[in-house]
mmCIF file of C-alpha atoms in Angstrom:
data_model
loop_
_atom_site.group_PDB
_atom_site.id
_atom_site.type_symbol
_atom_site.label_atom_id
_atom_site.label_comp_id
_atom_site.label_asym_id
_atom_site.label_seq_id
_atom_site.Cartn_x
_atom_site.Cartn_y
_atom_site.Cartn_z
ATOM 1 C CA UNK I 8 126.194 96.752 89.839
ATOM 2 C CA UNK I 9 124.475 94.734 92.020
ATOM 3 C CA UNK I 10 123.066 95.984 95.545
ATOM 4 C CA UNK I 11 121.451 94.391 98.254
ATOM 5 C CA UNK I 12 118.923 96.036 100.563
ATOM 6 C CA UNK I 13 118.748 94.735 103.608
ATOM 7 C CA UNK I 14 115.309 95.677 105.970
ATOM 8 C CA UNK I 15 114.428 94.565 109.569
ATOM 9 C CA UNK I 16 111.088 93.741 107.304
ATOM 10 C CA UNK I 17 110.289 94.632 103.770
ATOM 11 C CA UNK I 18 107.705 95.817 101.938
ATOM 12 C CA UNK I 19 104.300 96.675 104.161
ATOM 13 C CA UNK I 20 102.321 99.091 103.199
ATOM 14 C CA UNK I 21 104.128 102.212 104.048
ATOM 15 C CA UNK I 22 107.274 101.617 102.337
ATOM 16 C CA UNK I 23 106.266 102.102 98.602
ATOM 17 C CA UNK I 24 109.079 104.391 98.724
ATOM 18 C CA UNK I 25 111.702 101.418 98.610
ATOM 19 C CA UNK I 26 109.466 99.935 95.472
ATOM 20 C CA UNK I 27 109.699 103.433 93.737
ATOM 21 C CA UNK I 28 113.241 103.642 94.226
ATOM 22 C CA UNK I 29 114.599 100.484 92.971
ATOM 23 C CA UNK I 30 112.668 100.610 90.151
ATOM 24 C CA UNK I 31 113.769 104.269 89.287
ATOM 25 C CA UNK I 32 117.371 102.778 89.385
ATOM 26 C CA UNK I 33 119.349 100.971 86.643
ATOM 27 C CA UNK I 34 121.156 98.409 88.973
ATOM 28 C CA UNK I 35 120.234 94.732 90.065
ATOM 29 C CA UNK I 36 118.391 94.944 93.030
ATOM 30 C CA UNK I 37 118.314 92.533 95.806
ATOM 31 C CA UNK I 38 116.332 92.722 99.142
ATOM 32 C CA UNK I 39 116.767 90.503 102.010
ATOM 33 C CA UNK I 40 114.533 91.063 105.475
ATOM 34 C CA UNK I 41 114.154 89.263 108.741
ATOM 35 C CA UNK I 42 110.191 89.368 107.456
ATOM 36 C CA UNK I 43 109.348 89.845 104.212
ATOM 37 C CA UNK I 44 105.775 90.711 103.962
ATOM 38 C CA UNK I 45 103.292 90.429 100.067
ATOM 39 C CA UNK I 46 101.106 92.593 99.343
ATOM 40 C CA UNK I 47 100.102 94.844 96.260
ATOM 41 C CA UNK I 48 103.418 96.292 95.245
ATOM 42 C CA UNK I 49 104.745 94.227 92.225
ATOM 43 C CA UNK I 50 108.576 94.605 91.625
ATOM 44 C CA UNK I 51 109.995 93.797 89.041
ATOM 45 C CA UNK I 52 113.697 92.240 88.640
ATOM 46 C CA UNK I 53 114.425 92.502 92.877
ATOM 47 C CA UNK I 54 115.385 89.389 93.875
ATOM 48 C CA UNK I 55 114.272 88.526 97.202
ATOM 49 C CA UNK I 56 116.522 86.624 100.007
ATOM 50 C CA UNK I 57 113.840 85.124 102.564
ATOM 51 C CA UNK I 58 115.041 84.708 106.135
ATOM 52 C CA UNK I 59 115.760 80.681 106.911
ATOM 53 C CA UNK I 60 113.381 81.117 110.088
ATOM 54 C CA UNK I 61 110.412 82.464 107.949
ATOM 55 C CA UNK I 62 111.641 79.386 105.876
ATOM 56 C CA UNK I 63 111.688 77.103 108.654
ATOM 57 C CA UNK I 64 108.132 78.290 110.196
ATOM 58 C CA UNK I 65 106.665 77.898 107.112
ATOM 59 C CA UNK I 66 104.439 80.970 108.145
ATOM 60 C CA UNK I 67 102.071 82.713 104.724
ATOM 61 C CA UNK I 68 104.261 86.262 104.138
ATOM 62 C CA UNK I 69 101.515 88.364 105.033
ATOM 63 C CA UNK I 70 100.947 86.475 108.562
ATOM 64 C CA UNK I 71 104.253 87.395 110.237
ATOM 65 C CA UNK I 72 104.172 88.671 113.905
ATOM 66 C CA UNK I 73 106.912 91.468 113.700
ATOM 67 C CA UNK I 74 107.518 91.335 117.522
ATOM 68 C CA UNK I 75 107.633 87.409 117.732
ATOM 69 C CA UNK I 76 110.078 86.850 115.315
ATOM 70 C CA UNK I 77 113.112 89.526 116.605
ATOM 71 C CA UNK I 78 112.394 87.654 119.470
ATOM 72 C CA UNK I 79 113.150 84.354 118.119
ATOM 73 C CA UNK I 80 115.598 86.141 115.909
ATOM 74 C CA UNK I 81 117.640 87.250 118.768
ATOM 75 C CA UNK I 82 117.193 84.159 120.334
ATOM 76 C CA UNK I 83 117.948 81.235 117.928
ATOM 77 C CA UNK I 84 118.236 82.157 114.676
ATOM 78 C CA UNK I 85 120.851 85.085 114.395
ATOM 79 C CA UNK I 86 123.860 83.072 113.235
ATOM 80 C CA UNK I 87 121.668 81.230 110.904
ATOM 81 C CA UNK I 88 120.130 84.121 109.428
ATOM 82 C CA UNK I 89 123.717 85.939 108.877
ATOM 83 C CA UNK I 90 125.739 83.102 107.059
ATOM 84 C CA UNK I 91 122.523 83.210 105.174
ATOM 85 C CA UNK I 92 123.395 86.121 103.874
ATOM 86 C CA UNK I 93 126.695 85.802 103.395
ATOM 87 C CA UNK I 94 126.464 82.858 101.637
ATOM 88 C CA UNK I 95 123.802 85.089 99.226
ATOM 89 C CA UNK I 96 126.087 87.737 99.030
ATOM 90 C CA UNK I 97 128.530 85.365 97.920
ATOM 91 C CA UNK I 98 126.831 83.012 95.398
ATOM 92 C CA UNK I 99 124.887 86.632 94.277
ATOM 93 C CA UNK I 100 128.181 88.636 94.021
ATOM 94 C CA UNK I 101 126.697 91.436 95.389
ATOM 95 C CA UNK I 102 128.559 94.877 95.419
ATOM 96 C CA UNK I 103 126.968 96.819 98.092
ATOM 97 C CA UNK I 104 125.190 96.419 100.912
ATOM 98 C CA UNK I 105 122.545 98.847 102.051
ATOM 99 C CA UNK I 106 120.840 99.106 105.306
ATOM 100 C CA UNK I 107 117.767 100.948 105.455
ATOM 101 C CA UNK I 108 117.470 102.487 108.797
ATOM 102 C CA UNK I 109 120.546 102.640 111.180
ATOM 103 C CA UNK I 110 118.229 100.039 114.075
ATOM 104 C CA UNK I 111 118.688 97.095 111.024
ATOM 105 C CA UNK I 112 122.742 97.647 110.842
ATOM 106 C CA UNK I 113 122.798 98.052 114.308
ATOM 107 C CA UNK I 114 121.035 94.799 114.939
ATOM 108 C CA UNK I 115 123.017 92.545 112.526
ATOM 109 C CA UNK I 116 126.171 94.939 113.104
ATOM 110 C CA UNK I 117 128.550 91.650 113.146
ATOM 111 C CA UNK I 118 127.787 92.536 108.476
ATOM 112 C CA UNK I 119 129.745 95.893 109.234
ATOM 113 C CA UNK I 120 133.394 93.494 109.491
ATOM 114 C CA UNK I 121 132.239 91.949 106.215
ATOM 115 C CA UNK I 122 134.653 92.651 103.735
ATOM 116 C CA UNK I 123 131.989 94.526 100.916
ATOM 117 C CA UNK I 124 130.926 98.221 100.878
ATOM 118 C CA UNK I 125 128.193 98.918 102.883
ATOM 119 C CA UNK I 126 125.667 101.809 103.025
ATOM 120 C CA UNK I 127 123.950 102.827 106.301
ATOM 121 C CA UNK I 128 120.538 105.214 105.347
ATOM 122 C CA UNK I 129 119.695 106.941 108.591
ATOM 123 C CA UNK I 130 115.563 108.105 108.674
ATOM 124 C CA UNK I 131 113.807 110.120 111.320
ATOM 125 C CA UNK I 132 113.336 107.138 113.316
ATOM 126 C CA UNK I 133 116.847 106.362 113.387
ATOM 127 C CA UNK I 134 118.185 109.543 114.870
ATOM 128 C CA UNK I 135 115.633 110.954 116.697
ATOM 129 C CA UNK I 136 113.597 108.530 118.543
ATOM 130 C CA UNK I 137 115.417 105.547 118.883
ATOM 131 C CA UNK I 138 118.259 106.513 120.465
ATOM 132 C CA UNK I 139 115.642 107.847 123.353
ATOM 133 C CA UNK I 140 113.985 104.716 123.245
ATOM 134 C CA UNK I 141 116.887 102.407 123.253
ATOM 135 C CA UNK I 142 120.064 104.798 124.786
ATOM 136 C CA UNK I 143 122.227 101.212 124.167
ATOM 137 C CA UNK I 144 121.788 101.779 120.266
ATOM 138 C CA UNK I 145 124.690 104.034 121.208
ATOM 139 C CA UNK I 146 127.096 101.458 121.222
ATOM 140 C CA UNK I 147 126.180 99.960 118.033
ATOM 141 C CA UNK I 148 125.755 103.401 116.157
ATOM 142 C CA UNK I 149 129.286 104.241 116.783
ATOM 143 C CA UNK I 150 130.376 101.107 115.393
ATOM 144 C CA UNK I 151 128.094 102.218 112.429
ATOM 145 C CA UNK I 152 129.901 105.642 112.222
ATOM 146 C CA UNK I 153 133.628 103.976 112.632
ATOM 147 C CA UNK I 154 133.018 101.805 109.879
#
C-alpha cells in the first residue's frame, strides 16, 4: 500500500510524531508539503514530493518563510502545485491520501473530487481554534465531512 501524506509544511521540529509514525508502519510512505523543511529527523524509505514553487525559488529547505509562501501559494501557484500532485499521485500510484490537519484539506479542498481515498486527521488545532479564528473554514469543513 502506498500512502501519501500531505502537510501545509512538513517536518519542523515539533512534528517528530509524523517521523515516528511512518516509520512504525509497514506501508510506502510518501509526503508532499507546500514547505518542506530539513532538519535532524532522518526517514527512511518516505519519499518526498517538493512543492514546484519551493522548486522554482530555489530557496535552502530550512530558509522558508511559512507566511510568504501561502501567500504566493494562494496567489500564483495553486493550480501548479495541485496537478503537481496529481501527476505524483499518478506516476506514484498512490492509494491513499492523508491530510494531516483538517486547515491543509480545506486549503487544497479542489483533492477531495479526486477520484482516490482520502483521509482527513483532525488535531486540536483543527477543531477548536481554527474555526474561531477563521469562521469561513466552515464552508470548506463541510465539504470535508460530505466527502
Amino acid at each position: 500500500m502506498k500512502i501519501l501524506h500531505v502537510f501545509d509544511q512538513f517536518l519542523n521540529q515539533t512534528m517528530n510524531w509524523v517521523h515516528r509514525l511512518m516509520n512504525a508502519t509497514d506501508v510506502q510512505h510518501y509526503v508532499s508539503s507546500l514547505i518542506y523543511v530539513q532538519h535532524a529527523f532522518e526517514m527512511k524509505d518516505v519519499n518526498v514530493h517538493i512543492t514546484p514553487l519551493q522548486k522554482i525559488m530555489k530557496t535552502a529547505s530550512t530558509e522558508w518563510d511559512v507566511r510568504l509562501h501561502h501567500r504566493l501559494y494562494q496567489k500564483m501557484a495553486r493550480s501548479y502545485h495541485l496537478s503537481s500532485i496529481k501527476r505524483y499521485i499518478e506516476e506514484n500510484r498512490i492509494d491513499i491520501v492523508h491530510f494531516h490537519f483538517a486547515t491543509t484539506a480545506a486549503l487544497m479542498s479542489e483533492m477531495l473530487d479526486w477520484p482516490i481515498k482520502t483521509v482527513v486527521s483532525f488535531y486540536g488545532f483543527d477543531y477548536r481554534h481554527a474555526l474561531l479564528a477563521k469562521p469561513e473554514l466552515k464552508v470548506s469543513y463541510q465539504k470535508i465531512f460530505e466527502k
